[in-house]
Short mmCIF file of C-alpha atoms in Angstrom, two decimals:
data_model
loop_
_atom_site.label_atom_id
_atom_site.label_comp_id
_atom_site.label_asym_id
_atom_site.label_seq_id
_atom_site.Cartn_x
_atom_site.Cartn_y
_atom_site.Cartn_z
CA MET A 7 -6.40 11.49 -25.98
CA PRO A 8 -7.63 8.10 -24.64
CA ASP A 9 -8.06 7.66 -20.85
CA PHE A 10 -4.93 6.40 -19.18
CA THR A 11 -5.02 3.41 -16.85
CA LEU A 12 -2.00 1.59 -15.33
CA SER A 13 -2.97 -1.38 -13.16
CA THR A 14 -0.69 -3.12 -10.59
CA PRO A 15 -1.71 -6.04 -8.30
CA ARG A 16 -3.23 -3.80 -5.75
CA LEU A 17 -3.67 -0.41 -7.55
CA VAL A 18 -5.03 1.50 -10.51
CA LEU A 19 -3.20 4.71 -11.71
CA ARG A 20 -5.80 6.57 -13.67
CA GLU A 21 -7.18 9.89 -14.92
CA TRP A 22 -8.25 12.35 -12.50
CA ARG A 23 -11.99 12.64 -11.81
CA GLU A 24 -13.99 15.42 -10.10
CA THR A 25 -14.97 12.98 -7.29
CA ASP A 26 -11.09 13.12 -6.48
CA VAL A 27 -11.12 16.73 -5.38
CA ALA A 28 -12.49 16.03 -2.06
CA PRO A 29 -10.16 13.13 -1.01
CA PHE A 30 -7.14 14.90 -2.52
CA HIS A 31 -7.99 18.07 -0.61
CA ALA A 32 -8.35 16.13 2.60
CA MET A 33 -4.95 14.56 1.96
CA CYS A 34 -3.38 17.93 1.22
CA ARG A 35 -4.65 19.30 4.51
CA ASP A 36 -2.91 16.71 6.45
CA PRO A 37 -0.03 18.20 8.19
CA LEU A 38 1.96 15.01 8.12
CA VAL A 39 1.40 14.42 4.42
CA MET A 40 2.33 18.08 3.71
CA ARG A 41 5.17 18.42 6.13
CA PHE A 42 7.88 18.22 3.48
CA VAL A 43 5.64 19.47 0.39
CA GLY A 44 4.51 22.97 1.53
CA PRO A 45 1.62 24.70 2.92
CA ASP A 46 -1.68 22.95 3.21
CA LEU A 47 -3.83 23.41 0.21
CA THR A 48 -7.10 25.11 0.15
CA ARG A 49 -10.02 23.20 -1.86
CA GLY A 50 -9.52 25.69 -4.70
CA GLU A 51 -5.72 24.99 -4.72
CA ALA A 52 -6.29 21.42 -4.62
CA SER A 53 -8.75 21.61 -7.58
CA LYS A 54 -6.29 23.81 -9.38
CA GLU A 55 -3.42 21.29 -8.92
CA ILE A 56 -5.54 18.49 -10.38
CA ALA A 57 -6.42 20.71 -13.33
CA GLN A 58 -2.74 21.37 -13.91
CA TYR A 59 -2.05 17.54 -13.83
CA ARG A 60 -4.85 17.05 -16.39
CA GLN A 61 -3.43 19.85 -18.62
CA GLU A 62 0.15 18.37 -18.47
CA ARG A 63 -1.45 15.06 -19.45
CA ARG A 64 -3.16 16.62 -22.57
CA ARG A 65 0.06 18.51 -23.40
CA ASP A 66 2.67 15.88 -22.70
CA GLY A 67 0.78 12.64 -22.58
CA HIS A 68 1.72 12.01 -19.05
CA SER A 69 1.63 13.62 -15.61
CA PHE A 70 0.86 12.64 -12.02
CA MET A 71 -2.22 10.41 -12.06
CA ALA A 72 -4.75 9.58 -9.34
CA VAL A 73 -4.10 6.35 -7.43
CA GLU A 74 -6.89 4.31 -6.24
CA HIS A 75 -7.04 0.94 -4.29
CA ARG A 76 -8.02 -1.62 -6.88
CA THR A 77 -10.43 -3.72 -4.57
CA THR A 78 -12.08 -0.66 -2.87
CA GLY A 79 -11.78 1.87 -5.65
CA ARG A 80 -10.95 4.37 -2.89
CA PHE A 81 -8.59 7.21 -3.75
CA ILE A 82 -5.27 6.86 -1.84
CA GLY A 83 -3.02 9.47 -3.53
CA PHE A 84 -1.19 10.17 -6.69
CA CYS A 85 1.88 9.06 -8.66
CA GLY A 86 3.34 9.25 -12.05
CA ILE A 87 5.73 11.12 -14.26
CA ARG A 88 5.59 14.75 -15.31
CA ARG A 89 7.95 17.31 -16.85
CA ALA A 90 9.85 19.07 -13.86
CA CYS A 91 9.06 22.65 -13.04
CA PRO A 92 11.03 25.48 -14.70
CA GLY A 93 13.24 27.39 -12.41
CA THR A 94 14.82 24.00 -11.08
CA PRO A 95 17.77 22.08 -12.28
CA LEU A 96 15.49 19.44 -13.38
CA ALA A 97 13.34 21.70 -15.56
CA GLY A 98 11.78 19.81 -18.56
CA GLN A 99 13.15 16.54 -17.44
CA ALA A 100 10.91 13.52 -16.65
CA GLU A 101 10.10 13.67 -12.82
CA LEU A 102 8.86 10.80 -10.94
CA GLY A 103 6.60 11.84 -8.02
CA TRP A 104 3.99 10.47 -5.53
CA ARG A 105 1.91 11.53 -2.52
CA MET A 106 0.00 9.05 -0.56
CA ALA A 107 -2.72 9.62 2.06
CA LYS A 108 -1.46 8.90 5.71
CA ARG A 109 -3.82 6.03 6.32
CA VAL A 110 -1.99 4.03 3.63
CA TRP A 111 1.63 4.68 4.62
CA GLY A 112 3.90 1.63 5.53
CA GLN A 113 1.69 -0.78 3.24
CA GLY A 114 4.00 -0.53 0.04
CA TYR A 115 1.62 1.23 -2.22
CA ALA A 116 3.98 4.16 -3.01
CA ARG A 117 6.65 1.68 -4.04
CA GLU A 118 4.21 -0.38 -6.16
CA ALA A 119 2.84 2.79 -7.99
CA ALA A 120 6.19 4.25 -8.59
CA ALA A 121 7.71 0.95 -9.80
CA ALA A 122 4.76 0.85 -12.19
CA ALA A 123 5.37 4.35 -13.25
CA ILE A 124 9.07 3.82 -13.91
CA GLU A 125 8.25 0.70 -15.95
CA TRP A 126 5.65 2.72 -17.96
CA GLY A 127 8.01 5.66 -18.29
CA PHE A 128 10.85 3.64 -19.86
CA GLY A 129 8.47 1.77 -22.10
CA HIS A 130 6.77 4.90 -23.50
CA LEU A 131 9.03 8.01 -23.10
CA LYS A 132 12.27 8.65 -24.90
CA ASP A 133 13.97 10.01 -21.67
CA GLU A 134 17.16 7.95 -20.73
CA ARG A 135 16.71 8.77 -17.02
CA LEU A 136 13.87 9.62 -14.57
CA MET A 137 14.47 12.18 -11.71
CA ALA A 138 12.87 12.55 -8.37
CA MET A 139 13.28 15.08 -5.59
CA THR A 140 12.46 15.66 -2.00
CA ALA A 141 13.55 17.52 1.13
CA PRO A 142 16.53 16.03 2.79
CA ALA A 143 14.68 15.39 6.00
CA ASN A 144 12.12 13.31 4.16
CA SER A 145 13.75 10.04 4.77
CA ARG A 146 10.64 8.11 3.89
CA SER A 147 10.66 9.46 0.36
CA TRP A 148 14.33 9.36 -0.26
CA GLY A 149 14.33 5.78 1.23
CA LEU A 150 11.96 4.69 -1.28
CA MET A 151 13.99 6.30 -4.04
CA LEU A 152 16.89 4.17 -2.77
CA ARG A 153 14.69 1.00 -2.81
CA LEU A 154 13.55 1.80 -6.28
CA GLY A 155 17.19 1.64 -7.49
CA MET A 156 17.63 5.47 -7.74
CA GLU A 157 20.97 7.05 -6.97
CA HIS A 158 21.43 10.38 -5.10
CA ARG A 159 22.72 13.16 -7.53
CA PRO A 160 24.21 15.67 -5.18
CA GLU A 161 25.50 17.92 -7.97
CA LEU A 162 21.68 18.59 -8.80
CA ASP A 163 20.63 19.32 -5.15
CA PHE A 164 19.02 22.70 -5.14
CA GLY A 165 16.84 25.20 -3.09
CA HIS A 166 13.18 24.78 -4.19
CA SER A 167 11.16 27.83 -4.48
CA ARG A 168 7.81 26.63 -6.03
CA ARG A 169 5.83 27.07 -2.98
CA THR A 170 5.61 30.56 -1.24
CA GLY A 171 5.76 31.56 2.37
CA ALA A 172 8.09 30.58 5.16
CA ARG A 173 9.38 27.54 3.47
CA LEU A 174 10.72 29.44 0.32
CA HIS A 175 14.02 28.03 -1.11
CA ARG A 176 13.92 24.89 0.95
CA PRO A 177 16.74 22.53 0.17
CA HIS A 178 15.89 19.56 -2.02
CA VAL A 179 17.99 16.45 -2.80
CA VAL A 180 17.74 14.91 -6.35
CA PHE A 181 17.91 11.13 -7.23
CA SER A 182 17.67 9.45 -10.57
CA VAL A 183 17.43 6.11 -12.18
CA ASN A 184 18.51 5.41 -15.75
CA ARG A 185 16.95 3.19 -18.31
CA LYS A 186 19.93 0.80 -18.43
CA GLY A 187 20.10 0.67 -14.63
CA TRP A 188 16.41 -0.09 -14.45
CA GLN A 189 16.40 -2.77 -17.06
CA ALA A 190 19.17 -4.56 -15.13
CA ALA A 191 17.52 -4.38 -11.85
#
């Protein structure tokens, strides 16, 4: 499978590299970044998560991709579309997701990357809608979903049990954008 690269005016969404493990791990140890995601990741868990995204890319042709700043080449997070996890109401559907390092919050990078991923998804996938989910208290994330033209789908809200520990079965809200709605925007 050829390397994947998606460029925006300020960002490059690309294949994961071994050099991404350290900055990804650092990002996933930041309590503010991980507040609504789950427990901080060990370096081994971070490496395993990257390996999972790589495997999904080989299997499905898409997954969450590393995001780097176009000018500096510095890793700033991830964004992309993957098949949603089994055991959720979204299982197997196209799930839009992102996570950005705290140092770049508030600069519009997540929106830029997510809009590019949506555009790519509707241009390359057969799915008629893209889904996204987050914790109800994560107003930054669901606020971005609304700015991207996504609509809350309360009938799909659920308790997410992907991560273990004290946050087991945390409530999640679900948003979606459909192909026709995106083209009209």
